[in-house]
Tab-separated table of C-alpha atoms in Angstrom:
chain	number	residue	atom	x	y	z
A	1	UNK	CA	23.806	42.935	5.564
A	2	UNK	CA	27.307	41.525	4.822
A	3	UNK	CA	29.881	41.130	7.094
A	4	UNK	CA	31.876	44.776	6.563
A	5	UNK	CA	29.593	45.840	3.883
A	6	UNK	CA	26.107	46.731	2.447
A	7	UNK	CA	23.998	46.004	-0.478
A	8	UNK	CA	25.835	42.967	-1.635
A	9	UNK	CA	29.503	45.042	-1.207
A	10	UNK	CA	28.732	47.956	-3.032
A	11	UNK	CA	28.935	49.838	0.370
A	12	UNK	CA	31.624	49.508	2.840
A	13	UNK	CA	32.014	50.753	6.585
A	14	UNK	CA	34.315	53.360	6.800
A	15	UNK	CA	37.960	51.705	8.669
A	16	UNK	CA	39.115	54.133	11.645
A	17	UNK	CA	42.612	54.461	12.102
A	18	UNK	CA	42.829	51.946	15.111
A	19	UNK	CA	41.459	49.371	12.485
A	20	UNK	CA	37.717	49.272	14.124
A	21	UNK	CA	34.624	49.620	11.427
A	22	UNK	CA	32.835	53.174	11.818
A	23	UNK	CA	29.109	51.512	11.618
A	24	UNK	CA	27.778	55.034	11.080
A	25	UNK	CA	29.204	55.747	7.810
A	26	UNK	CA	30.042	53.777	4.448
A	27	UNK	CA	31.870	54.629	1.852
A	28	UNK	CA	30.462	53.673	-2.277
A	29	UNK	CA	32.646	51.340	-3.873
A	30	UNK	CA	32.045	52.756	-7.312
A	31	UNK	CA	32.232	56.486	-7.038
A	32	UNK	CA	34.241	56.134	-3.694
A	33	UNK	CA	31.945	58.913	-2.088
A	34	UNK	CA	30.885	58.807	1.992
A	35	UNK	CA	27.374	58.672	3.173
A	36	UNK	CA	25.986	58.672	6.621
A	37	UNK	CA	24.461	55.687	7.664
A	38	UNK	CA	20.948	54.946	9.492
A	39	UNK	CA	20.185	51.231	10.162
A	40	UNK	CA	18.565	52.015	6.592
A	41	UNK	CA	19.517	51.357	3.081
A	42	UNK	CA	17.050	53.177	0.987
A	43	UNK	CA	19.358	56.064	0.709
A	44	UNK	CA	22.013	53.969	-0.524
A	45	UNK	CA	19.993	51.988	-3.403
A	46	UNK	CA	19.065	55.404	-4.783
A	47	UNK	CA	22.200	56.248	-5.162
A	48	UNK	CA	22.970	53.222	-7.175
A	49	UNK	CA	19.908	54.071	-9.301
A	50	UNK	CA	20.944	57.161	-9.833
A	51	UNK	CA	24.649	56.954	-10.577
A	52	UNK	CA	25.114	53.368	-11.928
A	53	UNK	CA	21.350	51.671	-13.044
A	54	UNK	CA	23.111	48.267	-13.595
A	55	UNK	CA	24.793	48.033	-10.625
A	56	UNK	CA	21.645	48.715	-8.570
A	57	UNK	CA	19.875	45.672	-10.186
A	58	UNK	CA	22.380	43.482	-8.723
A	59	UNK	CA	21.904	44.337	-5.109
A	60	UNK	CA	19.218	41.739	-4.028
A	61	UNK	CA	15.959	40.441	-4.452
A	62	UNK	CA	12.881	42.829	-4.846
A	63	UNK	CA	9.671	42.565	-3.596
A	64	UNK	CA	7.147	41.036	-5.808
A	65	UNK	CA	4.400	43.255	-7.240
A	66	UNK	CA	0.626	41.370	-6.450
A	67	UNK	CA	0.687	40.233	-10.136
A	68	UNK	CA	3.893	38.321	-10.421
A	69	UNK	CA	3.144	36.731	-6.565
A	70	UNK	CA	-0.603	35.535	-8.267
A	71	UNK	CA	1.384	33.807	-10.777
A	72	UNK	CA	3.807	32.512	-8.784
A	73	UNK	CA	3.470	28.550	-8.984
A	74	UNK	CA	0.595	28.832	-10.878
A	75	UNK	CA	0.187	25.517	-13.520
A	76	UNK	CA	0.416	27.038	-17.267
A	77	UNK	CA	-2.047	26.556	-19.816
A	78	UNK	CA	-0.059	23.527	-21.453
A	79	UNK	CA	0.771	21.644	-18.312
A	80	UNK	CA	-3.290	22.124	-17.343
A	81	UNK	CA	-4.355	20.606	-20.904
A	82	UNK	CA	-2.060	17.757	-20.693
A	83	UNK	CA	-3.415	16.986	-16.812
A	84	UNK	CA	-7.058	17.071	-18.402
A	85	UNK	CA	-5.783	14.884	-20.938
A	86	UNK	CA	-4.650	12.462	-19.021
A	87	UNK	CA	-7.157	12.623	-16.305
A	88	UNK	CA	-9.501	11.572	-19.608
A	89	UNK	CA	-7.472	8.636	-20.347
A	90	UNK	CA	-7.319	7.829	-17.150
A	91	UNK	CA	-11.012	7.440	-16.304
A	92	UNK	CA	-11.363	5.560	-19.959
A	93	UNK	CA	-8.352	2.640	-19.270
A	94	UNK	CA	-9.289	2.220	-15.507
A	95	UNK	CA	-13.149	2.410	-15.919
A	96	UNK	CA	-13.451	5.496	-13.800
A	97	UNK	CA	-16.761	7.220	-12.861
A	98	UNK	CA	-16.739	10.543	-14.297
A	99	UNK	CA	-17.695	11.795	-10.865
A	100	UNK	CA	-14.463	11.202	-9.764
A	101	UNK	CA	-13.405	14.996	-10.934
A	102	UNK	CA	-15.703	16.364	-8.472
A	103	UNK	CA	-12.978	14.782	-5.389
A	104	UNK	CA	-11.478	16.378	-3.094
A	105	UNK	CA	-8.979	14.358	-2.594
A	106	UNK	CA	-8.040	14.130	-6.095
A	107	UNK	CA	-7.805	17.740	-6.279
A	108	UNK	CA	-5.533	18.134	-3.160
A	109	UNK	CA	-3.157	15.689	-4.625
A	110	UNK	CA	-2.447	17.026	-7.584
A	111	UNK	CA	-2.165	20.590	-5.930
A	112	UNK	CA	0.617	19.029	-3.553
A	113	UNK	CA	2.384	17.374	-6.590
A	114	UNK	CA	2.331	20.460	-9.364
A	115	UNK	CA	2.689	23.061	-6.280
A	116	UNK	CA	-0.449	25.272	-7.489
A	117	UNK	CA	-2.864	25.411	-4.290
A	118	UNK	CA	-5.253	27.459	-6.857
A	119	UNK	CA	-5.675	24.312	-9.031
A	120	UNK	CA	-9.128	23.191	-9.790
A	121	UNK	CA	-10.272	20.001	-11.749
A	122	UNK	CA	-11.892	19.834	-14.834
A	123	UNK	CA	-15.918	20.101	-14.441
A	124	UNK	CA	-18.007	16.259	-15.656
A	125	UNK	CA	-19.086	18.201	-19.178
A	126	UNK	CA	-15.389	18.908	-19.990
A	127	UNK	CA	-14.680	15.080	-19.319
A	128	UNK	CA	-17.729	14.037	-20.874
A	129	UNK	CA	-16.749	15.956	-23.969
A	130	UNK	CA	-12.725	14.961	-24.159
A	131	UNK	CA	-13.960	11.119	-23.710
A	132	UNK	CA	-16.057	11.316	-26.661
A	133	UNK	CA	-13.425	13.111	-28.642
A	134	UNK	CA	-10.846	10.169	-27.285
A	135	UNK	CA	-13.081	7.570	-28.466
A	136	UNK	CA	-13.436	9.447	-32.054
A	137	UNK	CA	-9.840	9.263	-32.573
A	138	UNK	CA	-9.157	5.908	-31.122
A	139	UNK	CA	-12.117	4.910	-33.402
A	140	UNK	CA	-10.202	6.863	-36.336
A	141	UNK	CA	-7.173	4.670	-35.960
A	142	UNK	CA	-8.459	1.648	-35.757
A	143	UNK	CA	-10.260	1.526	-38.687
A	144	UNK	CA	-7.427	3.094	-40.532
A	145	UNK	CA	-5.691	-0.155	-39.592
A	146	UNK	CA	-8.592	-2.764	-40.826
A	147	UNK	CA	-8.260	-0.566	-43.966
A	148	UNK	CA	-5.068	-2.225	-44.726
A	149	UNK	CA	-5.527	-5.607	-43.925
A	150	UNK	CA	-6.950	-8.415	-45.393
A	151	UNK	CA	-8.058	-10.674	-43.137
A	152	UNK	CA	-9.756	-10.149	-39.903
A	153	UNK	CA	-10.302	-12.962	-37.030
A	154	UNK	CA	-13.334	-12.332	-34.604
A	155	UNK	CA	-13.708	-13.286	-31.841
A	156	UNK	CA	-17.495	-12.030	-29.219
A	157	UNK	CA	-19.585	-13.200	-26.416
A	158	UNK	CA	-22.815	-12.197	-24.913
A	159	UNK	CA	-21.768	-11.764	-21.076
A	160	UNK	CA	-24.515	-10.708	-17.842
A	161	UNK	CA	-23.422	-7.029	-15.784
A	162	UNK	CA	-24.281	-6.583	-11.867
A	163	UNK	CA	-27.196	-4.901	-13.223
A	164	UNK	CA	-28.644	-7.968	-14.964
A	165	UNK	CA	-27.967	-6.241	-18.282
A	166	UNK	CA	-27.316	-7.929	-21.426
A	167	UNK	CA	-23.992	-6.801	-23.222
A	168	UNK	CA	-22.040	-8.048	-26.551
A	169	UNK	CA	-18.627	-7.557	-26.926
A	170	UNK	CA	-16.574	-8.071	-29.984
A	171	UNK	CA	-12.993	-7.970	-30.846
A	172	UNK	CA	-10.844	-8.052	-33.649
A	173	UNK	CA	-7.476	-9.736	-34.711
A	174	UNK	CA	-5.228	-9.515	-37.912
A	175	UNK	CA	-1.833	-8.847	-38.445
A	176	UNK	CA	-0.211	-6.285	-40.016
A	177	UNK	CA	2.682	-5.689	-42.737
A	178	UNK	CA	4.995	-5.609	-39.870
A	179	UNK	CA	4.047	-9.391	-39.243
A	180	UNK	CA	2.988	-8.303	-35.764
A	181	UNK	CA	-0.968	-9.493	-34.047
A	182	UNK	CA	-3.214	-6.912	-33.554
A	183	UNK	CA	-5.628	-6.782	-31.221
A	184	UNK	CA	-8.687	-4.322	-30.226
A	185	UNK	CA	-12.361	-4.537	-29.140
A	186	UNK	CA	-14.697	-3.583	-31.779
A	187	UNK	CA	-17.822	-2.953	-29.682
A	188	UNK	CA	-19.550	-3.572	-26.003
A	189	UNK	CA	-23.004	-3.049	-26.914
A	190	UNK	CA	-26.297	-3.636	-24.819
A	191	UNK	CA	-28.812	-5.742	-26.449
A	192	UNK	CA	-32.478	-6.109	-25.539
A	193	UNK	CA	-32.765	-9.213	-27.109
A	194	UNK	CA	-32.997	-12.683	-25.981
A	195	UNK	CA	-29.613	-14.591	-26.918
A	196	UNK	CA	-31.439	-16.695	-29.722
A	197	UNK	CA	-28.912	-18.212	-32.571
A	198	UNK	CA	-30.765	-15.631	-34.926
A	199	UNK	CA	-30.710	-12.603	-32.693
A	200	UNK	CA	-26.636	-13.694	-31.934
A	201	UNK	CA	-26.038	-13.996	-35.493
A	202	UNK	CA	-27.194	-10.256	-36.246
A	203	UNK	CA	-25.241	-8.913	-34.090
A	204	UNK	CA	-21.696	-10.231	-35.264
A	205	UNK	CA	-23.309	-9.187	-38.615
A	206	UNK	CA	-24.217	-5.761	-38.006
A	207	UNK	CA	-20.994	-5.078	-36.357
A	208	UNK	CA	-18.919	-6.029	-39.316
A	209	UNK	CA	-20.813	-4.183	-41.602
A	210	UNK	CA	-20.348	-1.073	-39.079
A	211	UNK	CA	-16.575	-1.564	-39.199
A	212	UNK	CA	-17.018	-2.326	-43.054
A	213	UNK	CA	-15.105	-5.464	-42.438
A	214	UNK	CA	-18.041	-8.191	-43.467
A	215	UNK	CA	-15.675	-9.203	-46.419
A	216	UNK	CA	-12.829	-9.893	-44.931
A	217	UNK	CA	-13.883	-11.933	-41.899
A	218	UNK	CA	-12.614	-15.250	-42.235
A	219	UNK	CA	-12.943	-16.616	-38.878
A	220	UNK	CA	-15.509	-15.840	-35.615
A	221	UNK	CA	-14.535	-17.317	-32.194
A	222	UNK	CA	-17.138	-18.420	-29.845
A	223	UNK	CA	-17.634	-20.529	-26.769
A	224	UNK	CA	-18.989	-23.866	-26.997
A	225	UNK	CA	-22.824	-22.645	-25.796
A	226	UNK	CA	-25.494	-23.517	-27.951
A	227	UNK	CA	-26.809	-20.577	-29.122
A	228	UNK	CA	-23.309	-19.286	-29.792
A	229	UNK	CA	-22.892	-22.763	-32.388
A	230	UNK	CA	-26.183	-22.362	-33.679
A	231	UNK	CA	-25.352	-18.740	-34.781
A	232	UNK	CA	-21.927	-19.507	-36.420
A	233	UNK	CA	-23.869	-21.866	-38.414
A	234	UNK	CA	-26.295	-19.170	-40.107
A	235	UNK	CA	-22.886	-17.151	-40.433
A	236	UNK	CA	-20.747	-17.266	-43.902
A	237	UNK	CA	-17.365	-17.989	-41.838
A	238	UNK	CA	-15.564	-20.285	-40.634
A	239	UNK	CA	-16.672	-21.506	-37.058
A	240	UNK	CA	-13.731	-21.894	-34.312
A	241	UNK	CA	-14.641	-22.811	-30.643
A	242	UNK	CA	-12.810	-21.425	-27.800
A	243	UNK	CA	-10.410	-24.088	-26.347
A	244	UNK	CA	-10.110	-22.638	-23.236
A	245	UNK	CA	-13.949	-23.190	-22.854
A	246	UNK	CA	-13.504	-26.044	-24.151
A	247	UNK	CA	-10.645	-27.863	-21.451
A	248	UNK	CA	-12.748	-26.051	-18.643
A	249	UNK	CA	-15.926	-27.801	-19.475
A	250	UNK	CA	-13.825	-31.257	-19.975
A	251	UNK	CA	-12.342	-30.771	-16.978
A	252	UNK	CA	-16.083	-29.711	-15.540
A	253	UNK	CA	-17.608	-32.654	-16.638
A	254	UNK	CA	-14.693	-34.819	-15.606
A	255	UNK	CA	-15.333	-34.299	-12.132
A	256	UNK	CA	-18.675	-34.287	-12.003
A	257	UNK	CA	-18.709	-37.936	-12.928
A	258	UNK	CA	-15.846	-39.211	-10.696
A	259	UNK	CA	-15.685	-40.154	-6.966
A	260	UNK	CA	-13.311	-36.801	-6.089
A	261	UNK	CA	-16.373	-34.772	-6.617
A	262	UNK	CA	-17.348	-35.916	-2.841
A	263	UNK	CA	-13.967	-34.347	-1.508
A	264	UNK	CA	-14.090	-31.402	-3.677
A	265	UNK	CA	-17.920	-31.074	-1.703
A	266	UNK	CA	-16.675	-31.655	1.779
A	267	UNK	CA	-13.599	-29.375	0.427
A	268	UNK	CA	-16.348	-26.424	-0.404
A	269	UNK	CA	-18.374	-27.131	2.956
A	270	UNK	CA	-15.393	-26.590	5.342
A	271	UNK	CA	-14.259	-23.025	2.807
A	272	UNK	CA	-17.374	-21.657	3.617
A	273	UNK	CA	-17.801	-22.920	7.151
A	274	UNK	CA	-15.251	-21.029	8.157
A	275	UNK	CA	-15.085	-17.807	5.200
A	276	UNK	CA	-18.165	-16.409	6.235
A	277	UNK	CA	-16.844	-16.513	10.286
A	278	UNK	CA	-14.840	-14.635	11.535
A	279	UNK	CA	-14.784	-16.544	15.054
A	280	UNK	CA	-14.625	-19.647	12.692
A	281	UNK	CA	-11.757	-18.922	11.402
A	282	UNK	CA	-9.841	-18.051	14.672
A	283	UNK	CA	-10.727	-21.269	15.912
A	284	UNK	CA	-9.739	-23.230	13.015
A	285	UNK	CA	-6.373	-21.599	13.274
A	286	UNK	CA	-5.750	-22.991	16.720
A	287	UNK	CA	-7.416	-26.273	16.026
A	288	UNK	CA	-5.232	-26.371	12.243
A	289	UNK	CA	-1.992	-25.974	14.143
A	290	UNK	CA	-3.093	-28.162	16.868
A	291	UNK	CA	-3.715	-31.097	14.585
A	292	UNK	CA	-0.311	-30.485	13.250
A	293	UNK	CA	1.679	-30.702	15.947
A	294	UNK	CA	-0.366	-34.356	16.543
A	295	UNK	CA	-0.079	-35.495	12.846
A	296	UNK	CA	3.948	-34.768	13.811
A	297	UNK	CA	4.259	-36.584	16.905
A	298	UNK	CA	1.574	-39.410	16.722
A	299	UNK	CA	2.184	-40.182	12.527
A	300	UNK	CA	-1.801	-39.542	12.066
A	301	UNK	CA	-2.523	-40.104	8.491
A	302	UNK	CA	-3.817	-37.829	6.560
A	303	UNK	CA	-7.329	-39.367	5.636
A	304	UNK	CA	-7.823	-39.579	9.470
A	305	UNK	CA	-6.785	-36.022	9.638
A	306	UNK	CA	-8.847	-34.782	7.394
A	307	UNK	CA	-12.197	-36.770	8.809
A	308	UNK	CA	-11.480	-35.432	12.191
A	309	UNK	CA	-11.587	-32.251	10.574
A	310	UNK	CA	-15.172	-32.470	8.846
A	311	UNK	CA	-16.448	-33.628	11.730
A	312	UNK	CA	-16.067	-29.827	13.394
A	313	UNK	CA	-18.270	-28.685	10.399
């Protein structure tokens, strides 16, 4: 109720002559006529309806029916595709299990950030079936793109999971008429085969030919491992060894034969001492700052230092 006035000011108290408000009658604003007045406004609205229908739809909020206050804050049909959508990408980039729909946390958070509390996630077969469309069309582009090139670099590996499995993956590289490198894994396949130069050497094969790409491979990147050399020789391109392999194995081997591999040992032996302690490591945080303060005040060098502290191993 207004201050002098009902239904938004289309009523008004009737003014006595002494100035006071007469709070048991109001007067319409629009036809000017007088009405008695209950502590109710029902009265009143129907005569708005009845004598001026526009007026009456200005006085003030209505109550919902139980179909508009079911919708209310409900996500719409576009905004749910494009969460499923990128719930899909999601779990593909970031190596998601597919499980993770079935959270309840998950759920709850996107409820409190889209404000429907009747949102429910997307069951494993939807997922299932948008990831394997996703990979379809990512699979579409990218050979659209080795369509138009000429030459393609490879580059693949044969790498060990958790699960002892074998894997191969491969990726390609070229660049484009924009003069710009592209790059994008061809395959991760399992393989049930032992990593023989032969065995290797099929697979880069078989997954050119599958990206129909076998003629315009010019160059296949490897690591230095045997098998890996062995198979770029029974391959018809040109052979280029990973030099990051390469300066880790120098610098490998380079240790291995010089007298800093006994610190780098005694180096490993106090890590682990104390990484796999807990108690350890709270007393080797005393002790450390202890032995600083004395290197500080007593000019200790370090080799003695560092004796006294193998000695607690």
């Amino acid at each position: 109720m207004d201050e002098g006035g009902l239904l938004g000011g289309k009523f008004l108290f009737k003014k006595l002559p002494d100035g006071l408000l007469d709070k048991t009658r109001v007067r319409c604003t629009i036809c000017k006529a007088e009405f008695r007045y209950h502590r109710s406004s029902s009265s009143l609205a129907y005569h708005l309806r009845a004598k001026d229908p526009t007026e009456s739809a200005s006085t003030g909020p209505r109550q919902s029916t139980l179909q508009e206050y079911g919708a209310r804050g409900r996500i719409t049909k576009n905004v749910r595709e494009k969460l499923t959508n990128s719930l899909v990408v999601w779990i593909a980039k970031n190596c998601r299990p597919v499980s993770i729909v079935e959270d309840d946390g998950l759920r709850e958070v996107i409820r409190a950030a889209s404000g429907d509390v009747c949102y429910n996630l997307p069951s494993r077969g939807t997922i299932v079936s948008r990831l394997h469309t996703l990979y379809e069309d990512q699979r579409a582009q990218q050979s659209s793109k080795l369509v138009q090139v000429r030459n393609v670099a490879l580059t693949g590996d044969h790498w060990t999971s958790v699960n002892n499995d074998n894997y191969l993956g491969v990726t390609a590289h070229f660049i484009d008429n924009d003069w710009t490198v592209q790059s994008f894994a061809l395959t991760v396949s399992k393989t049930e085969e032992r990593h023989y130069a032969e065995a290797c050497a099929d697979h880069f094969l078989n997954v050119a030919n599958e990206w129909k790409i076998k003629d315009k491979v010019t160059t296949l990147g490897t690591d230095s491992a045997r098998n890996m050399v062995a198979a770029a020789r029974l391959l018809p391109f040109e052979h280029m060894p990973c030099m990051a392999h390469i300066l880790q194995r120098t610098v490998t081997v380079s240790l291995n034969d010089s007298a800093f591999e006994r610190a780098l040992a005694k180096c490993r032996k106090i890590v682990g001492h104390f990484k796999h302690s807990p108690a350890n490591a709270q007393e080797f945080q005393h002790t450390f700052f202890v032995f600083i303060l004395h290197l500080l005040h007593c000019k200790t060098s370090c080799c003695s230092l560092f004796n006294s502290l193998v000695s607690l191993v």
